[in-house]
Amino acid sequence: MSEQRPTLAVIAAEAGVSQATVSKVINGRSDVAPSTRERIEGLLQAHNYLPPGRQGRGRRSGLVDLIIGGLDSAWAVEILRGVEAECARRSVATVVSLVPPGETSPSGWTALPALHHSDGVILVTASVTPSQRAQVERTGAALVVIDPIDLPGNGVPSVGATNWAGGLAATEHLLELGHRRIAAIGGRKEMLCSQARIDGYRAALERAGVDVDRDLIRFGDFQHEGGFRCAQELLALPEPPTAVFAGSDQQAMGVYEAARQGGLSIPRDLSVIGFDDLPMCDWLSPPLTTVRQPLEEMGRVAARTLFQLMDGQPLVSPRMELSTELKVRLSTAPPRP
């Protein structure tokens, strides 16, 4: 029995359960009693049982799951580029799965590692509950999160950028130009990166002795539409801002359109600064001043971290933050007298 791979029927008979129950355990399903799961997993390990799709490959399938909310933005494409490049360097294939943001049901993203028999999972802009973590662990897959919505517990490794420092640098740049009525447009309130960027904005104002005006803070969704809507609200204020710090380049593009429709010229009438440094920033008119976060490198670091976990190597820290950098272009200028 130990010299060749047993059948599901043999494992099921020794465990005293049905073949369907053994299959559930192999595929990481959560609807199995803990004591039964432990008994079956012990037998699978003792028999060196490998699920279909892993035969002849040892314990590795050569697949990594990249689970992301969508690929409709340059932001997501840059992340994918980094992950794929690092996986290719290790001769590992990347399986890209699109899951709606906020999907938390067992039939959602947690079922994908078992379905693909993947060795690891890179989850982008999401939160991880303890039950989801446990469900992934039962598949034997390692887990890393890029730009988590909140700090993942249970030691789940995550990769992000110095968002607070980026928000601080962006706002300090506008203050140095002479702006005092500076608005900020964040992403979704519950997102860690959005909160950090707005906190950096507040810190810069406080350090400069400028009161934080809540009327000048808005929250969008990091998309063009959110930036456009929030900018329209800000420009309609009795005393509109002279500068806007947008929490993403896409939101900054929405601000551009709101300014255009309002008959305003950038940067003569309104200075605009973004966050991300997407490739199209140089091609906007005027080119967009922004805070660069190394998106492709974030993808690479996440993949390297995943391989460390898969190889049983210790991590220096479960939370890794890559440095941001202010890129000054032509969309910011001193305010008009």
GROMACS .gro file of C-alpha atoms in nm:
model
  337
    1MET     CA    1   0.000   0.000   0.000
    2SER     CA    2   0.281   0.242   0.082
    3GLU     CA    3   0.460   0.168  -0.245
    4GLN     CA    4   0.182   0.285  -0.478
    5ARG     CA    5  -0.092   0.542  -0.466
    6PRO     CA    6  -0.408   0.398  -0.307
    7THR     CA    7  -0.753   0.464  -0.443
    8LEU     CA    8  -1.010   0.691  -0.281
    9ALA     CA    9  -1.202   0.375  -0.190
   10VAL     CA   10  -0.909   0.240   0.013
   11ILE     CA   11  -0.866   0.569   0.203
   12ALA     CA   12  -1.241   0.590   0.263
   13ALA     CA   13  -1.259   0.231   0.390
   14GLU     CA   14  -0.973   0.282   0.636
   15ALA     CA   15  -1.125   0.607   0.761
   16GLY     CA   16  -1.474   0.460   0.783
   17VAL     CA   17  -1.627   0.730   0.567
   18SER     CA   18  -1.760   0.767   0.213
   19GLN     CA   19  -1.541   0.843  -0.086
   20ALA     CA   20  -1.728   1.174  -0.119
   21THR     CA   21  -1.609   1.278   0.228
   22VAL     CA   22  -1.247   1.197   0.141
   23SER     CA   23  -1.285   1.402  -0.177
   24LYS     CA   24  -1.417   1.697   0.026
   25VAL     CA   25  -1.108   1.690   0.247
   26ILE     CA   26  -0.874   1.672  -0.053
   27ASN     CA   27  -1.048   1.970  -0.213
   28GLY     CA   28  -1.044   2.181   0.103
   29ARG     CA   29  -1.420   2.180   0.161
   30SER     CA   30  -1.526   2.314   0.501
   31ASP     CA   31  -1.831   2.089   0.554
   32VAL     CA   32  -1.641   1.802   0.722
   33ALA     CA   33  -1.624   1.747   1.099
   34PRO     CA   34  -1.281   1.842   1.243
   35SER     CA   35  -1.221   1.497   1.393
   36THR     CA   36  -1.312   1.326   1.065
   37ARG     CA   37  -1.093   1.568   0.869
   38GLU     CA   38  -0.797   1.501   1.098
   39ARG     CA   39  -0.838   1.124   1.061
   40ILE     CA   40  -0.859   1.143   0.680
   41GLU     CA   41  -0.566   1.385   0.652
   42GLY     CA   42  -0.356   1.149   0.865
   43LEU     CA   43  -0.430   0.861   0.628
   44LEU     CA   44  -0.363   1.073   0.320
   45GLN     CA   45  -0.027   1.173   0.461
   46ALA     CA   46   0.059   0.816   0.564
   47HIS     CA   47  -0.020   0.687   0.215
   48ASN     CA   48   0.150   0.983   0.044
   49TYR     CA   49  -0.174   1.032  -0.146
   50LEU     CA   50  -0.159   1.293  -0.423
   51PRO     CA   51  -0.480   1.436  -0.575
   52PRO     CA   52  -0.538   1.405  -0.950
   53GLY     CA   53  -0.331   1.662  -1.134
   54ARG     CA   54  -0.033   1.630  -0.900
   55GLN     CA   55   0.076   1.281  -0.996
   56GLY     CA   56   0.433   1.265  -1.116
   57ARG     CA   57   0.512   1.615  -0.979
   58GLY     CA   58   0.591   1.535  -0.619
   59ARG     CA   59   0.418   1.774  -0.381
   60ARG     CA   60   0.429   2.066  -0.625
   61SER     CA   61   0.177   2.133  -0.898
   62GLY     CA   62   0.376   2.415  -1.057
   63LEU     CA   63   0.074   2.647  -1.033
   64VAL     CA   64   0.012   2.969  -0.839
   65ASP     CA   65  -0.331   3.130  -0.810
   66LEU     CA   66  -0.348   3.508  -0.852
   67ILE     CA   67  -0.692   3.614  -0.733
   68ILE     CA   68  -0.793   3.972  -0.813
   69GLY     CA   69  -1.111   4.176  -0.837
   70GLY     CA   70  -1.060   4.275  -1.203
   71LEU     CA   71  -0.812   4.356  -1.478
   72ASP     CA   72  -0.988   4.667  -1.606
   73SER     CA   73  -0.722   4.906  -1.479
   74ALA     CA   74  -0.352   4.964  -1.544
   75TRP     CA   75  -0.299   4.926  -1.167
   76ALA     CA   76  -0.406   4.561  -1.177
   77VAL     CA   77  -0.208   4.495  -1.494
   78GLU     CA   78   0.114   4.621  -1.332
   79ILE     CA   79   0.060   4.391  -1.032
   80LEU     CA   80  -0.005   4.098  -1.266
   81ARG     CA   81   0.308   4.181  -1.465
   82GLY     CA   82   0.525   4.155  -1.154
   83VAL     CA   83   0.371   3.832  -1.027
   84GLU     CA   84   0.389   3.663  -1.367
   85ALA     CA   85   0.751   3.768  -1.423
   86GLU     CA   86   0.866   3.624  -1.091
   87CYS     CA   87   0.666   3.304  -1.139
   88ALA     CA   88   0.809   3.260  -1.489
   89ARG     CA   89   1.158   3.294  -1.344
   90ARG     CA   90   1.077   2.995  -1.123
   91SER     CA   91   0.908   2.806  -1.411
   92VAL     CA   92   0.575   2.830  -1.229
   93ALA     CA   93   0.250   2.901  -1.414
   94THR     CA   94   0.014   3.176  -1.297
   95VAL     CA   95  -0.359   3.106  -1.291
   96VAL     CA   96  -0.549   3.438  -1.288
   97SER     CA   97  -0.898   3.432  -1.137
   98LEU     CA   98  -1.133   3.728  -1.122
   99VAL     CA   99  -1.349   3.738  -0.810
  100PRO     CA  100  -1.586   4.027  -0.729
  101PRO     CA  101  -1.449   4.254  -0.452
  102GLY     CA  102  -1.583   4.157  -0.110
  103GLU     CA  103  -1.656   3.797  -0.211
  104THR     CA  104  -1.630   3.596   0.111
  105SER     CA  105  -1.853   3.293   0.064
  106PRO     CA  106  -1.698   2.942   0.072
  107SER     CA  107  -1.791   2.904  -0.293
  108GLY     CA  108  -1.587   3.214  -0.375
  109TRP     CA  109  -1.210   3.253  -0.397
  110THR     CA  110  -1.130   2.998  -0.125
  111ALA     CA  111  -1.245   2.715  -0.351
  112LEU     CA  112  -1.003   2.806  -0.629
  113PRO     CA  113  -0.674   2.670  -0.482
  114ALA     CA  114  -0.829   2.325  -0.440
  115LEU     CA  115  -0.986   2.342  -0.784
  116HIS     CA  116  -0.651   2.423  -0.947
  117HIS     CA  117  -0.440   2.213  -0.706
  118SER     CA  118  -0.221   2.522  -0.677
  119ASP     CA  119   0.084   2.547  -0.453
  120GLY     CA  120   0.016   2.904  -0.346
  121VAL     CA  121  -0.232   3.191  -0.355
  122ILE     CA  122  -0.168   3.563  -0.408
  123LEU     CA  123  -0.478   3.758  -0.312
  124VAL     CA  124  -0.507   4.121  -0.426
  125THR     CA  125  -0.691   4.395  -0.235
  126ALA     CA  126  -0.903   4.177  -0.011
  127SER     CA  127  -0.952   4.082   0.351
  128VAL     CA  128  -0.889   3.734   0.493
  129THR     CA  129  -1.104   3.590   0.770
  130PRO     CA  130  -0.972   3.315   1.001
  131SER     CA  131  -1.206   3.062   0.840
  132GLN     CA  132  -1.083   3.156   0.492
  133ARG     CA  133  -0.722   3.123   0.607
  134ALA     CA  134  -0.797   2.779   0.753
  135GLN     CA  135  -0.972   2.671   0.436
  136VAL     CA  136  -0.672   2.766   0.222
  137GLU     CA  137  -0.432   2.595   0.464
  138ARG     CA  138  -0.629   2.272   0.431
  139THR     CA  139  -0.546   2.267   0.061
  140GLY     CA  140  -0.175   2.286   0.147
  141ALA     CA  141  -0.138   2.617  -0.040
  142ALA     CA  142   0.066   2.912   0.089
  143LEU     CA  143  -0.105   3.254   0.105
  144VAL     CA  144   0.016   3.614   0.053
  145VAL     CA  145  -0.200   3.929   0.024
  146ILE     CA  146  -0.117   4.238  -0.182
  147ASP     CA  147  -0.262   4.569  -0.058
  148PRO     CA  148  -0.500   4.409   0.194
  149ILE     CA  149  -0.821   4.591   0.283
  150ASP     CA  150  -0.724   4.555   0.648
  151LEU     CA  151  -0.428   4.407   0.831
  152PRO     CA  152  -0.465   4.029   0.788
  153GLY     CA  153  -0.444   3.842   1.118
  154ASN     CA  154  -0.297   3.504   1.200
  155GLY     CA  155   0.040   3.606   1.054
  156VAL     CA  156  -0.079   3.615   0.691
  157PRO     CA  157   0.205   3.785   0.498
  158SER     CA  158   0.112   4.101   0.308
  159VAL     CA  159   0.284   4.337   0.065
  160GLY     CA  160   0.199   4.704   0.026
  161ALA     CA  161   0.353   5.048  -0.011
  162THR     CA  162   0.433   5.334   0.227
  163ASN     CA  163   0.092   5.491   0.174
  164TRP     CA  164   0.107   5.727   0.473
  165ALA     CA  165   0.443   5.864   0.361
  166GLY     CA  166   0.307   5.904   0.008
  167GLY     CA  167   0.007   6.105   0.127
  168LEU     CA  168   0.238   6.318   0.340
  169ALA     CA  169   0.476   6.388   0.049
  170ALA     CA  170   0.194   6.476  -0.191
  171THR     CA  171   0.037   6.725   0.049
  172GLU     CA  172   0.372   6.876   0.151
  173HIS     CA  173   0.446   6.940  -0.217
  174LEU     CA  174   0.122   7.135  -0.255
  175LEU     CA  175   0.188   7.326   0.068
  176GLU     CA  176   0.537   7.421  -0.053
  177LEU     CA  177   0.382   7.564  -0.369
  178GLY     CA  178   0.170   7.790  -0.150
  179HIS     CA  179  -0.164   7.608  -0.147
  180ARG     CA  180  -0.363   7.616   0.174
  181ARG     CA  181  -0.706   7.509   0.059
  182ILE     CA  182  -0.614   7.152  -0.038
  183ALA     CA  183  -0.877   6.885  -0.093
  184ALA     CA  184  -0.826   6.508  -0.073
  185ILE     CA  185  -1.016   6.227  -0.243
  186GLY     CA  186  -0.955   5.883  -0.091
  187GLY     CA  187  -1.066   5.541  -0.202
  188ARG     CA  188  -1.315   5.330  -0.009
  189LYS     CA  189  -1.311   5.426   0.359
  190GLU     CA  190  -1.257   5.071   0.485
  191MET     CA  191  -0.942   5.015   0.279
  192LEU     CA  192  -0.618   5.031   0.475
  193CYS     CA  193  -0.424   5.200   0.192
  194SER     CA  194  -0.693   5.466   0.150
  195GLN     CA  195  -0.699   5.545   0.522
  196ALA     CA  196  -0.319   5.568   0.533
  197ARG     CA  197  -0.303   5.813   0.240
  198ILE     CA  198  -0.566   6.039   0.395
  199ASP     CA  199  -0.388   6.017   0.733
  200GLY     CA  200  -0.066   6.129   0.562
  201TYR     CA  201  -0.256   6.421   0.406
  202ARG     CA  202  -0.391   6.524   0.748
  203ALA     CA  203  -0.048   6.494   0.908
  204ALA     CA  204   0.109   6.725   0.648
  205LEU     CA  205  -0.159   6.991   0.705
  206GLU     CA  206  -0.123   6.969   1.082
  207ARG     CA  207   0.255   6.996   1.062
  208ALA     CA  208   0.217   7.311   0.850
  209GLY     CA  209  -0.032   7.461   1.093
  210VAL     CA  210  -0.318   7.440   0.844
  211ASP     CA  211  -0.658   7.341   0.982
  212VAL     CA  212  -0.801   7.018   0.845
  213ASP     CA  213  -1.133   7.108   0.681
  214ARG     CA  214  -1.361   6.803   0.672
  215ASP     CA  215  -1.557   6.960   0.386
  216LEU     CA  216  -1.248   6.915   0.169
  217ILE     CA  217  -1.219   6.539   0.229
  218ARG     CA  218  -1.414   6.299   0.009
  219PHE     CA  219  -1.408   5.922  -0.042
  220GLY     CA  220  -1.453   5.761  -0.383
  221ASP     CA  221  -1.364   5.416  -0.514
  222PHE     CA  222  -1.019   5.469  -0.672
  223GLN     CA  223  -1.192   5.477  -1.014
  224HIS     CA  224  -1.241   5.757  -1.268
  225GLU     CA  225  -1.610   5.795  -1.184
  226GLY     CA  226  -1.546   5.839  -0.812
  227GLY     CA  227  -1.283   6.104  -0.875
  228PHE     CA  228  -1.513   6.288  -1.115
  229ARG     CA  229  -1.811   6.284  -0.875
  230CYS     CA  230  -1.607   6.394  -0.573
  231ALA     CA  231  -1.430   6.668  -0.769
  232GLN     CA  232  -1.765   6.808  -0.887
  233GLU     CA  233  -1.879   6.828  -0.524
  234LEU     CA  234  -1.556   6.999  -0.417
  235LEU     CA  235  -1.558   7.251  -0.701
  236ALA     CA  236  -1.917   7.340  -0.620
  237LEU     CA  237  -1.828   7.451  -0.266
  238PRO     CA  238  -1.869   7.824  -0.185
  239GLU     CA  239  -1.492   7.833  -0.136
  240PRO     CA  240  -1.354   7.559  -0.365
  241PRO     CA  241  -1.005   7.414  -0.323
  242THR     CA  242  -0.707   7.541  -0.519
  243ALA     CA  243  -0.551   7.193  -0.523
  244VAL     CA  244  -0.670   6.832  -0.506
  245PHE     CA  245  -0.478   6.529  -0.384
  246ALA     CA  246  -0.644   6.227  -0.546
  247GLY     CA  247  -0.581   5.889  -0.383
  248SER     CA  248  -0.519   5.723  -0.720
  249ASP     CA  249  -0.420   5.825  -1.071
  250GLN     CA  250  -0.754   5.707  -1.204
  251GLN     CA  251  -0.936   5.935  -0.961
  252ALA     CA  252  -0.705   6.217  -1.066
  253MET     CA  253  -0.820   6.163  -1.426
  254GLY     CA  254  -1.177   6.205  -1.302
  255VAL     CA  255  -1.070   6.535  -1.142
  256TYR     CA  256  -0.924   6.644  -1.479
  257GLU     CA  257  -1.262   6.589  -1.644
  258ALA     CA  258  -1.453   6.771  -1.370
  259ALA     CA  259  -1.217   7.066  -1.406
  260ARG     CA  260  -1.258   7.065  -1.785
  261GLN     CA  261  -1.635   7.063  -1.759
  262GLY     CA  262  -1.615   7.343  -1.504
  263GLY     CA  263  -1.406   7.560  -1.736
  264LEU     CA  264  -1.096   7.533  -1.519
  265SER     CA  265  -0.740   7.501  -1.643
  266ILE     CA  266  -0.487   7.267  -1.479
  267PRO     CA  267  -0.265   7.379  -1.313
  268ARG     CA  268  -0.349   7.752  -1.361
  269ASP     CA  269  -0.684   7.728  -1.179
  270LEU     CA  270  -0.646   7.394  -1.002
  271SER     CA  271  -0.342   7.184  -0.912
  272VAL     CA  272  -0.394   6.807  -0.919
  273ILE     CA  273  -0.177   6.529  -0.781
  274GLY     CA  274  -0.242   6.155  -0.801
  275PHE     CA  275  -0.111   5.830  -0.655
  276ASP     CA  276   0.031   5.522  -0.834
  277ASP     CA  277   0.233   5.662  -1.127
  278LEU     CA  278   0.059   5.456  -1.392
  279PRO     CA  279   0.217   5.456  -1.741
  280MET     CA  280  -0.042   5.696  -1.883
  281CYS     CA  281   0.051   5.977  -1.639
  282ASP     CA  282   0.312   6.109  -1.882
  283TRP     CA  283   0.049   6.123  -2.159
  284LEU     CA  284  -0.215   6.324  -1.978
  285SER     CA  285  -0.247   6.693  -2.060
  286PRO     CA  286  -0.079   6.826  -1.857
  287PRO     CA  287   0.135   6.530  -1.739
  288LEU     CA  288   0.025   6.429  -1.389
  289THR     CA  289   0.227   6.492  -1.075
  290THR     CA  290   0.182   6.177  -0.868
  291VAL     CA  291   0.317   5.953  -0.594
  292ARG     CA  292   0.479   5.645  -0.742
  293GLN     CA  293   0.420   5.314  -0.575
  294PRO     CA  294   0.622   5.028  -0.730
  295LEU     CA  295   0.329   4.815  -0.842
  296GLU     CA  296   0.525   4.569  -1.055
  297GLU     CA  297   0.781   4.523  -0.778
  298MET     CA  298   0.498   4.466  -0.528
  299GLY     CA  299   0.385   4.177  -0.747
  300ARG     CA  300   0.738   4.040  -0.764
  301VAL     CA  301   0.789   4.067  -0.387
  302ALA     CA  302   0.457   3.894  -0.321
  303ALA     CA  303   0.558   3.606  -0.548
  304ARG     CA  304   0.903   3.578  -0.389
  305THR     CA  305   0.742   3.577  -0.044
  306LEU     CA  306   0.507   3.302  -0.156
  307PHE     CA  307   0.800   3.090  -0.275
  308GLN     CA  308   0.974   3.143   0.061
  309LEU     CA  309   0.668   3.006   0.237
  310MET     CA  310   0.643   2.714  -0.003
  311ASP     CA  311   1.011   2.633   0.056
  312GLY     CA  312   0.970   2.651   0.434
  313GLN     CA  313   1.197   2.954   0.471
  314PRO     CA  314   1.135   3.204   0.755
  315LEU     CA  315   1.016   3.556   0.669
  316VAL     CA  316   1.191   3.863   0.805
  317SER     CA  317   0.850   4.027   0.859
  318PRO     CA  318   0.490   3.931   0.775
  319ARG     CA  319   0.424   4.290   0.656
  320MET     CA  320   0.637   4.436   0.377
  321GLU     CA  321   0.602   4.798   0.263
  322LEU     CA  322   0.784   4.923  -0.046
  323SER     CA  323   0.889   5.287  -0.066
  324THR     CA  324   0.681   5.548  -0.250
  325GLU     CA  325   0.831   5.842  -0.438
  326LEU     CA  326   0.692   6.180  -0.544
  327LYS     CA  327   0.706   6.238  -0.921
  328VAL     CA  328   0.664   6.608  -1.001
  329ARG     CA  329   0.527   6.689  -1.346
  330LEU     CA  330   0.318   6.976  -1.486
  331SER     CA  331  -0.019   6.937  -1.312
  332THR     CA  332   0.089   7.126  -1.000
  333ALA     CA  333   0.183   7.493  -0.971
  334PRO     CA  334   0.151   7.780  -0.722
  335PRO     CA  335  -0.207   7.902  -0.670
  336ARG     CA  336  -0.326   8.210  -0.860
  337PRO     CA  337  -0.313   8.532  -0.657
   0.00000   0.00000   0.00000
